[in-house]
XYZ file of C-alpha atoms in Angstrom:
519
model
C -23.424 13.881 -16.913
C -20.082 12.685 -15.820
C -17.438 15.256 -14.972
C -14.643 12.767 -15.755
C -12.304 13.383 -18.680
C -13.250 11.388 -21.921
C -11.614 7.876 -21.815
C -10.931 7.984 -18.013
C -12.148 5.288 -15.631
C -15.234 6.297 -13.749
C -14.585 7.618 -10.271
C -15.541 5.886 -7.023
C -17.716 7.270 -4.360
C -18.996 6.872 -0.831
C -17.580 4.141 1.485
C -15.987 2.260 -1.382
C -13.902 5.336 -2.222
C -12.955 5.955 1.417
C -11.831 2.245 2.021
C -9.919 2.019 -1.279
C -8.099 5.375 -0.663
C -6.869 4.095 2.781
C -5.716 0.836 1.195
C -3.817 2.784 -1.581
C -2.228 5.073 1.006
C -1.045 2.097 2.967
C 1.051 0.897 -0.001
C 2.841 4.355 0.035
C 3.160 4.242 3.840
C 4.834 0.807 3.862
C 7.358 1.624 1.007
C 8.314 5.074 2.492
C 8.421 3.684 6.084
C 10.931 0.915 5.015
C 13.368 3.630 3.818
C 13.774 4.929 7.274
C 12.668 2.351 9.727
C 15.795 0.198 9.383
C 18.225 3.297 9.861
C 18.111 3.249 13.645
C 18.243 -0.409 13.846
C 21.327 -1.143 11.787
C 23.725 -1.750 14.702
C 21.138 -4.065 16.343
C 20.614 -6.097 13.103
C 24.248 -6.253 12.221
C 25.298 -7.347 15.676
C 22.701 -10.083 15.750
C 23.807 -11.435 12.355
C 27.385 -11.386 13.294
C 28.410 -8.447 10.993
C 29.876 -5.102 11.587
C 27.958 -1.866 11.562
C 29.695 -0.884 8.248
C 28.597 -4.110 6.586
C 25.177 -3.550 8.019
C 24.651 -0.445 5.813
C 24.150 -2.646 2.806
C 20.763 -3.330 4.376
C 19.949 0.245 3.327
C 22.084 0.410 0.209
C 20.579 -2.672 -1.334
C 16.967 -1.423 -0.917
C 17.839 2.049 -2.157
C 19.562 0.840 -5.208
C 16.733 -1.577 -6.360
C 14.037 0.952 -5.382
C 15.707 3.736 -7.181
C 15.875 1.779 -10.411
C 12.333 0.454 -10.272
C 10.684 3.908 -9.539
C 11.012 5.572 -12.870
C 9.839 2.437 -14.580
C 6.364 2.753 -13.139
C 5.002 4.739 -16.052
C 6.105 2.036 -18.554
C 4.949 -0.818 -16.401
C 1.474 0.588 -15.936
C 1.100 1.562 -19.511
C 1.983 -1.955 -20.520
C 0.110 -3.997 -17.935
C -2.449 -1.641 -16.408
C -2.213 0.545 -13.214
C -4.402 -1.773 -10.827
C -2.571 -4.960 -11.863
C 0.930 -3.548 -11.489
C 0.178 -1.896 -8.146
C -1.628 -5.004 -6.750
C 1.276 -7.437 -7.918
C 3.823 -4.924 -6.473
C 2.266 -4.697 -2.898
C 1.759 -8.525 -2.917
C 5.426 -9.086 -3.753
C 6.547 -6.435 -1.379
C 4.650 -8.275 1.414
C 6.267 -11.622 0.456
C 9.740 -9.944 0.493
C 8.981 -8.394 3.866
C 8.443 -11.955 5.257
C 11.625 -13.206 3.737
C 13.567 -10.181 5.246
C 12.150 -11.039 8.637
C 13.182 -14.639 8.333
C 16.768 -13.900 7.124
C 19.259 -16.104 8.638
C 22.411 -14.072 7.876
C 23.429 -10.756 6.542
C 23.982 -11.889 2.867
C 20.390 -13.486 2.771
C 18.921 -10.237 4.201
C 20.662 -8.075 1.779
C 19.395 -10.241 -1.138
C 15.847 -10.102 0.129
C 16.142 -6.355 0.526
C 17.085 -6.039 -3.081
C 13.913 -7.948 -4.044
C 11.978 -5.888 -1.688
C 13.334 -2.629 -3.183
C 12.929 -3.798 -6.679
C 9.189 -4.767 -6.295
C 8.345 -1.621 -4.212
C 9.077 0.732 -7.022
C 5.534 1.113 -8.410
C 3.957 1.595 -4.729
C 4.494 5.189 -4.326
C 3.903 6.698 -7.892
C 1.210 3.972 -8.417
C -0.621 4.894 -5.235
C -0.566 8.625 -6.253
C -1.723 7.939 -9.771
C -4.601 5.660 -8.783
C -5.734 7.961 -6.054
C -5.968 10.805 -8.655
C -7.937 8.367 -10.922
C -10.478 7.076 -8.460
C -11.445 10.585 -7.154
C -13.807 12.825 -9.166
C -11.914 15.702 -10.848
C -13.347 18.361 -8.359
C -12.142 16.232 -5.390
C -8.699 15.443 -6.509
C -7.220 17.821 -3.721
C -8.532 15.239 -1.292
C -6.484 12.509 -3.045
C -3.407 14.648 -2.790
C -3.987 15.260 0.937
C -4.186 11.540 1.628
C -1.188 10.785 -0.510
C 0.811 13.586 0.919
C 0.121 12.741 4.654
C 1.329 9.213 4.228
C 4.329 10.204 2.218
C 5.414 12.836 4.918
C 4.391 10.990 8.019
C 6.033 7.663 7.199
C 9.739 9.019 7.272
C 8.855 10.572 10.703
C 7.312 7.391 11.979
C 10.179 5.328 10.741
C 12.826 6.172 13.277
C 10.148 5.978 16.053
C 8.879 2.540 15.121
C 12.412 1.365 14.534
C 13.573 2.597 17.874
C 10.756 1.035 19.736
C 11.023 -2.248 17.970
C 14.910 -2.370 18.450
C 14.657 -1.327 22.036
C 11.976 -3.830 23.042
C 11.433 -6.542 20.466
C 13.344 -8.593 17.838
C 14.546 -6.681 14.840
C 12.587 -8.920 12.547
C 9.431 -7.188 13.404
C 10.741 -4.169 11.490
C 9.872 -6.134 8.375
C 7.139 -8.558 9.624
C 4.768 -5.605 10.545
C 4.288 -5.273 6.774
C 2.582 -8.535 6.368
C -0.882 -7.860 7.745
C -1.055 -4.324 6.321
C 0.198 -5.472 2.845
C -2.396 -8.419 2.681
C -5.190 -6.280 3.612
C -4.231 -3.558 1.248
C -3.959 -5.778 -1.682
C -7.178 -7.555 -0.938
C -9.080 -4.236 -0.754
C -7.466 -2.756 -3.715
C -7.990 -5.801 -6.057
C -11.529 -6.283 -4.827
C -12.701 -2.710 -5.517
C -10.404 -1.959 -8.423
C -10.110 -5.148 -10.493
C -12.687 -3.916 -12.976
C -11.087 -0.319 -12.990
C -9.530 -0.443 -16.356
C -6.791 2.015 -17.535
C -5.503 2.281 -21.029
C -2.824 -0.441 -22.064
C -0.421 -0.201 -24.834
C 1.630 -3.037 -26.221
C 5.037 -1.220 -25.747
C 8.258 -2.759 -26.602
C 10.955 -3.207 -23.850
C 13.690 -0.468 -24.034
C 16.453 -2.823 -23.181
C 19.211 -0.216 -23.731
C 17.561 2.286 -21.561
C 16.951 -0.123 -18.763
C 20.540 -1.411 -18.826
C 21.840 2.324 -18.660
C 19.432 3.171 -15.856
C 20.620 0.176 -13.804
C 24.236 1.100 -14.317
C 24.122 4.826 -13.425
C 21.652 4.431 -10.545
C 23.357 1.486 -9.149
C 26.916 3.209 -9.229
C 25.490 6.466 -7.846
C 23.805 4.649 -4.856
C 26.918 2.667 -4.005
C 29.076 5.743 -4.323
C 26.712 7.725 -1.888
C 26.386 4.911 0.632
C 30.088 3.988 0.725
C 31.642 7.332 0.089
C 31.981 8.590 3.572
C 33.725 5.451 4.739
C 36.138 5.566 1.821
C 36.840 9.234 2.303
C 34.993 10.162 -1.025
C 37.313 11.031 -3.991
C 40.514 10.066 -2.239
C 39.308 6.590 -2.884
C 39.845 5.142 -6.397
C 36.683 3.112 -6.105
C 34.652 6.155 -5.595
C 36.238 7.971 -8.333
C 35.453 5.061 -10.702
C 31.828 4.749 -9.447
C 31.409 8.549 -10.057
C 32.784 8.411 -13.478
C 30.807 5.303 -14.534
C 27.644 6.889 -13.027
C 28.131 10.250 -14.826
C 28.873 8.572 -18.267
C 25.956 6.243 -17.791
C 23.629 9.095 -16.839
C 24.680 11.138 -19.897
C 24.257 8.286 -22.216
C 20.820 7.337 -20.704
C 19.670 10.990 -21.182
C 20.460 10.950 -24.855
C 19.119 7.504 -25.391
C 15.847 8.119 -23.580
C 15.328 11.435 -25.268
C 15.770 10.118 -28.795
C 14.258 6.567 -28.513
C 10.635 6.083 -29.892
C 9.530 4.097 -26.903
C 11.558 5.202 -23.977
C 11.362 3.292 -20.733
C 11.193 6.765 -18.905
C 9.441 9.451 -20.722
C 11.866 12.547 -20.278
C 9.807 14.706 -22.769
C 7.544 15.579 -19.893
C 10.301 18.020 -18.924
C 9.223 20.084 -21.835
C 6.252 21.190 -19.619
C 7.625 24.048 -17.584
C 5.377 23.452 -14.608
C 6.335 19.838 -14.485
C 10.114 20.820 -14.667
C 10.062 23.439 -11.945
C 7.672 21.446 -9.763
C 9.783 18.353 -9.930
C 13.005 20.521 -9.162
C 11.221 22.178 -6.218
C 9.892 18.850 -4.977
C 13.292 17.188 -5.182
C 15.377 20.140 -3.658
C 12.708 20.948 -0.951
C 12.757 17.275 0.102
C 16.512 17.146 0.040
C 16.511 19.961 2.607
C 13.786 18.382 4.775
C 15.488 14.897 4.530
C 19.098 16.070 5.351
C 17.833 17.799 8.497
C 15.672 14.622 9.370
C 18.913 12.586 9.241
C 21.158 14.885 11.116
C 18.867 15.822 14.041
C 18.469 12.217 15.531
C 22.125 11.398 14.770
C 23.102 14.474 16.751
C 20.688 13.774 19.667
C 21.948 10.153 19.981
C 25.646 10.615 19.585
C 26.056 13.985 21.366
C 23.011 14.570 23.575
C 22.589 10.944 24.959
C 19.097 10.450 23.683
C 17.927 6.977 22.969
C 16.836 5.860 19.532
C 13.125 5.979 20.739
C 13.343 9.511 22.248
C 15.256 10.901 19.268
C 12.409 9.650 17.060
C 9.837 11.006 19.393
C 11.321 14.599 18.939
C 10.050 14.488 15.353
C 6.592 13.139 16.301
C 4.960 16.626 16.784
C 5.862 17.505 13.189
C 3.974 14.462 11.793
C 1.017 15.080 14.040
C 0.603 18.782 13.167
C 0.911 17.897 9.204
C -1.717 15.158 9.805
C -4.240 17.594 11.395
C -3.616 20.627 9.191
C -3.360 18.921 5.821
C -7.161 18.643 5.122
C -7.718 22.304 6.377
C -4.876 23.470 4.162
C -6.478 21.807 1.162
C -9.686 23.573 1.730
C -8.017 26.935 2.105
C -6.013 26.495 -1.015
C -8.916 25.513 -3.129
C -9.250 27.489 -6.235
C -6.055 29.474 -5.556
C -2.726 29.523 -7.396
C -0.876 26.640 -5.961
C 2.403 28.572 -6.013
C 1.151 30.570 -3.004
C 0.673 27.528 -1.046
C 4.135 26.174 -1.934
C 5.744 29.550 -1.100
C 4.045 29.420 2.213
C 5.443 25.962 2.805
C 8.981 27.110 2.126
C 8.672 30.134 4.290
C 7.573 28.011 7.148
C 10.392 25.571 6.447
C 12.845 28.531 6.548
C 11.332 29.656 9.840
C 11.759 26.163 11.172
C 15.239 25.817 10.114
C 16.174 29.266 11.569
C 14.767 28.253 14.834
C 17.019 25.140 14.899
C 20.031 27.372 14.293
C 19.408 28.614 17.810
C 19.779 25.140 19.478
C 22.024 24.702 22.477
C 23.486 21.681 24.036
C 21.385 22.198 27.174
C 18.053 22.516 25.396
C 15.102 20.569 26.673
C 12.890 18.232 24.788
C 10.383 21.031 24.215
C 13.145 23.325 22.780
C 13.945 20.609 20.319
C 10.548 19.904 19.316
C 9.169 23.418 18.967
C 10.892 23.996 15.512
C 9.511 20.720 14.295
C 6.031 21.901 15.141
C 6.546 24.738 12.759
C 7.858 22.340 10.178
C 4.637 20.389 10.489
C 2.813 23.455 9.343
C 5.119 23.482 6.259
C 4.496 19.880 5.528
C 0.731 20.395 5.622
C 0.982 22.427 2.371
C 4.252 21.262 0.917
C 3.282 18.036 -0.776
C -0.330 19.107 -1.834
C 0.832 22.359 -3.564
C 3.994 21.126 -5.137
C 2.417 18.004 -6.531
C -0.501 19.984 -7.920
C 1.856 22.324 -9.721
C 3.794 19.369 -11.122
C 0.883 17.188 -12.514
C -1.634 20.005 -13.484
C -0.232 20.296 -16.959
C 0.040 16.420 -17.544
C -2.455 14.511 -19.678
C -4.178 11.790 -17.737
C -2.330 8.867 -19.385
C 1.009 10.593 -18.514
C 0.339 10.808 -14.781
C 1.904 7.478 -13.844
C 4.953 8.459 -15.753
C 5.049 11.891 -14.143
C 4.526 10.550 -10.795
C 7.281 8.006 -11.202
C 9.762 10.446 -12.306
C 9.005 13.067 -9.553
C 9.197 10.504 -6.962
C 12.289 9.051 -8.351
C 13.916 12.526 -8.150
C 12.649 12.907 -4.595
C 14.047 9.627 -3.272
C 17.304 9.945 -5.235
C 17.621 13.479 -4.055
C 16.946 12.259 -0.423
C 19.757 9.743 -0.778
C 22.227 12.485 -2.096
C 21.096 14.750 0.578
C 21.732 12.310 3.414
C 25.167 11.394 2.182
C 26.144 15.152 1.822
C 24.583 16.063 5.085
C 26.468 13.523 7.124
C 29.755 14.381 5.336
C 29.194 18.162 5.765
C 28.225 17.614 9.413
C 31.389 15.620 10.239
C 33.751 17.941 8.274
C 32.178 21.141 9.764
C 32.662 19.648 13.228
C 36.417 19.114 12.534
C 36.663 22.728 11.418
C 34.840 24.148 14.507
C 36.855 21.988 16.719
C 40.069 23.139 15.401
C 38.959 26.766 15.705
C 37.915 26.287 19.328
C 41.125 24.557 20.114
C 43.123 27.509 18.555
C 41.013 29.896 20.748
C 42.372 28.209 23.957
C 45.830 27.134 25.306
C 47.437 25.864 28.427
C 47.923 29.434 29.456
C 44.337 30.596 28.865
C 42.943 31.796 32.253
C 39.404 30.511 31.545
C 40.759 27.027 30.822
C 42.863 26.917 33.786
C 40.010 28.021 36.046
C 37.862 25.195 34.463
C 40.545 22.676 35.132
C 40.941 23.906 38.746
C 37.144 23.634 39.428
C 36.967 19.985 37.987
C 40.041 19.058 40.156
C 38.508 20.367 43.161
C 35.546 18.033 42.400
C 37.937 15.076 42.644
C 39.051 14.664 38.941
C 42.746 14.142 38.138
C 44.375 16.655 35.648
C 43.949 13.970 32.791
C 40.277 13.421 33.531
C 39.559 17.083 33.854
C 41.184 17.744 30.581
C 39.230 14.908 29.021
C 35.909 16.567 30.217
C 36.815 19.677 28.538
C 37.852 18.062 25.369
C 34.562 16.169 25.252
C 32.634 19.454 25.884
C 34.596 21.053 23.064
C 33.668 18.282 20.680
C 30.021 18.638 21.706
C 30.157 22.296 20.952
C 31.718 21.808 17.632
C 28.927 19.268 16.658
C 26.412 21.703 17.863
C 27.863 24.503 15.665
C 27.853 22.065 12.634
C 24.303 21.300 13.311
C 23.377 24.919 13.403
C 25.500 25.592 10.184
C 23.285 23.051 8.331
C 20.195 24.744 9.751
C 21.244 28.207 8.562
C 22.052 26.941 5.097
C 18.685 25.167 4.799
C 16.667 28.143 5.954
C 18.338 30.348 3.269
C 18.000 27.717 0.684
C 14.267 27.413 1.439
C 13.801 31.047 0.747
C 15.662 30.758 -2.553
C 13.182 27.989 -3.619
C 10.326 30.374 -3.121
C 11.718 32.436 -5.910
C 12.082 29.535 -8.263
C 8.440 28.526 -7.942
C 7.455 31.711 -9.772
C 9.581 31.037 -12.991
C 6.759 29.262 -14.899
C 3.664 30.856 -15.883
C 0.543 29.694 -13.990
C -0.997 26.500 -15.527
C -4.321 27.063 -17.214
C -7.098 24.720 -16.717
C -7.611 24.350 -20.418
C -3.981 23.342 -20.813
C -4.687 20.176 -18.772
C -6.971 17.534 -19.794
C -7.326 16.279 -16.354
C -6.601 19.257 -14.086
C -5.704 18.436 -10.476
C -7.591 20.855 -8.271
C -6.917 21.439 -4.665
C -10.568 21.474 -3.603
C -11.721 19.066 -1.033
C -15.398 18.528 -0.227
């Protein structure tokens, strides 16, 4: 007798299940990778296309805006046209858009193609998650979450490494062209193995007003986040207008989607306490992870003289540890309250951040990498446990909608975190530099001794002073980096408490429970 819930497609098994799982995971990997792989290559791409580095940031902004708008639409699209069809078309169009990005002849063309790439990539991450949960038997859905979580967490770590290697050794177009063989193979396998895999389809009307409001507030928010730092945030009238339009649009969108009979994004899922708390923990936890992921390589490259490749390699141990431990973590957490697994993840995140708070400017590669090894332990349980908590109370037909919402929250939160973290980092550096300057003067014996030593080495007075100022700036950025680490550590501990607010979801509450067992 089948263990699948009534009305659900029959799960796969054997080699067909393994190959299809890898193909679905590759869809997630490509989309998440493309968010970060271009970051370290912006100066190279902009210079090659005859644009400034500031103009080059639109390569990131355009993708983020389009992807952010498309993500929460996944549930509606899959409910209207079918999960397999939407995912297959999405990955095929994403591959085509990647080809166009690689062939772009100027910055304007590349930005347009990145908008297309972001728009069609929306269903990839939530679609991959939803289909993985559907094709695995109920008792092995923990394995599906392991596969999905590993690709989702390792991709942003691999992004800077691959981006650095390609920028340092090859033409930047390969950042996008590497998607082509992976995308074609993935869509071939998915369509061949799942074309007869039917999911419920409903003739849903298009929520035009909800869609327009979503485009307005997400678009304004993303533009504000990506241009705010260069415009000095709210001292710029443009940023004020964007913030106001985004806030009003968001409020109107919430009211409309909550009251509309056929909303394009089903906000009523937040009535389920486990979904609400799980999504919040998922978003906030990812914000802490992503903000430090952005700042560490930025600090290493600008202050510690690391190349883009070596700055990316610092994070490699984190992904490797997560890759090795995730299957083991899934087995150990089988049959347990997933809140314990999530609590363990946040505890390990906190330890990792507190270790980073002890960084020094003369630290070795090993010193920088050790806290990230601990972070890898956190990542091995973070996704599996948080996603299990979030979707366990959802009916099967609501999983695509829930997945779209939680991944939209994660990616939007990541964008907000990156903008806030960079601004925080710069402004804390100014504060620390001013305090260090106040603590010394031309009559300070320590300063005078340092000046004398440098002049004995052959430097002029001006050159010696320049060396000391450079060291003061370096120390200020170090203090700013450790400030972020301290804050992230304490915030991680606070999130442990939030996890225990909702009651433990009961199996009978969920028509399609997502267990953490792995055979």
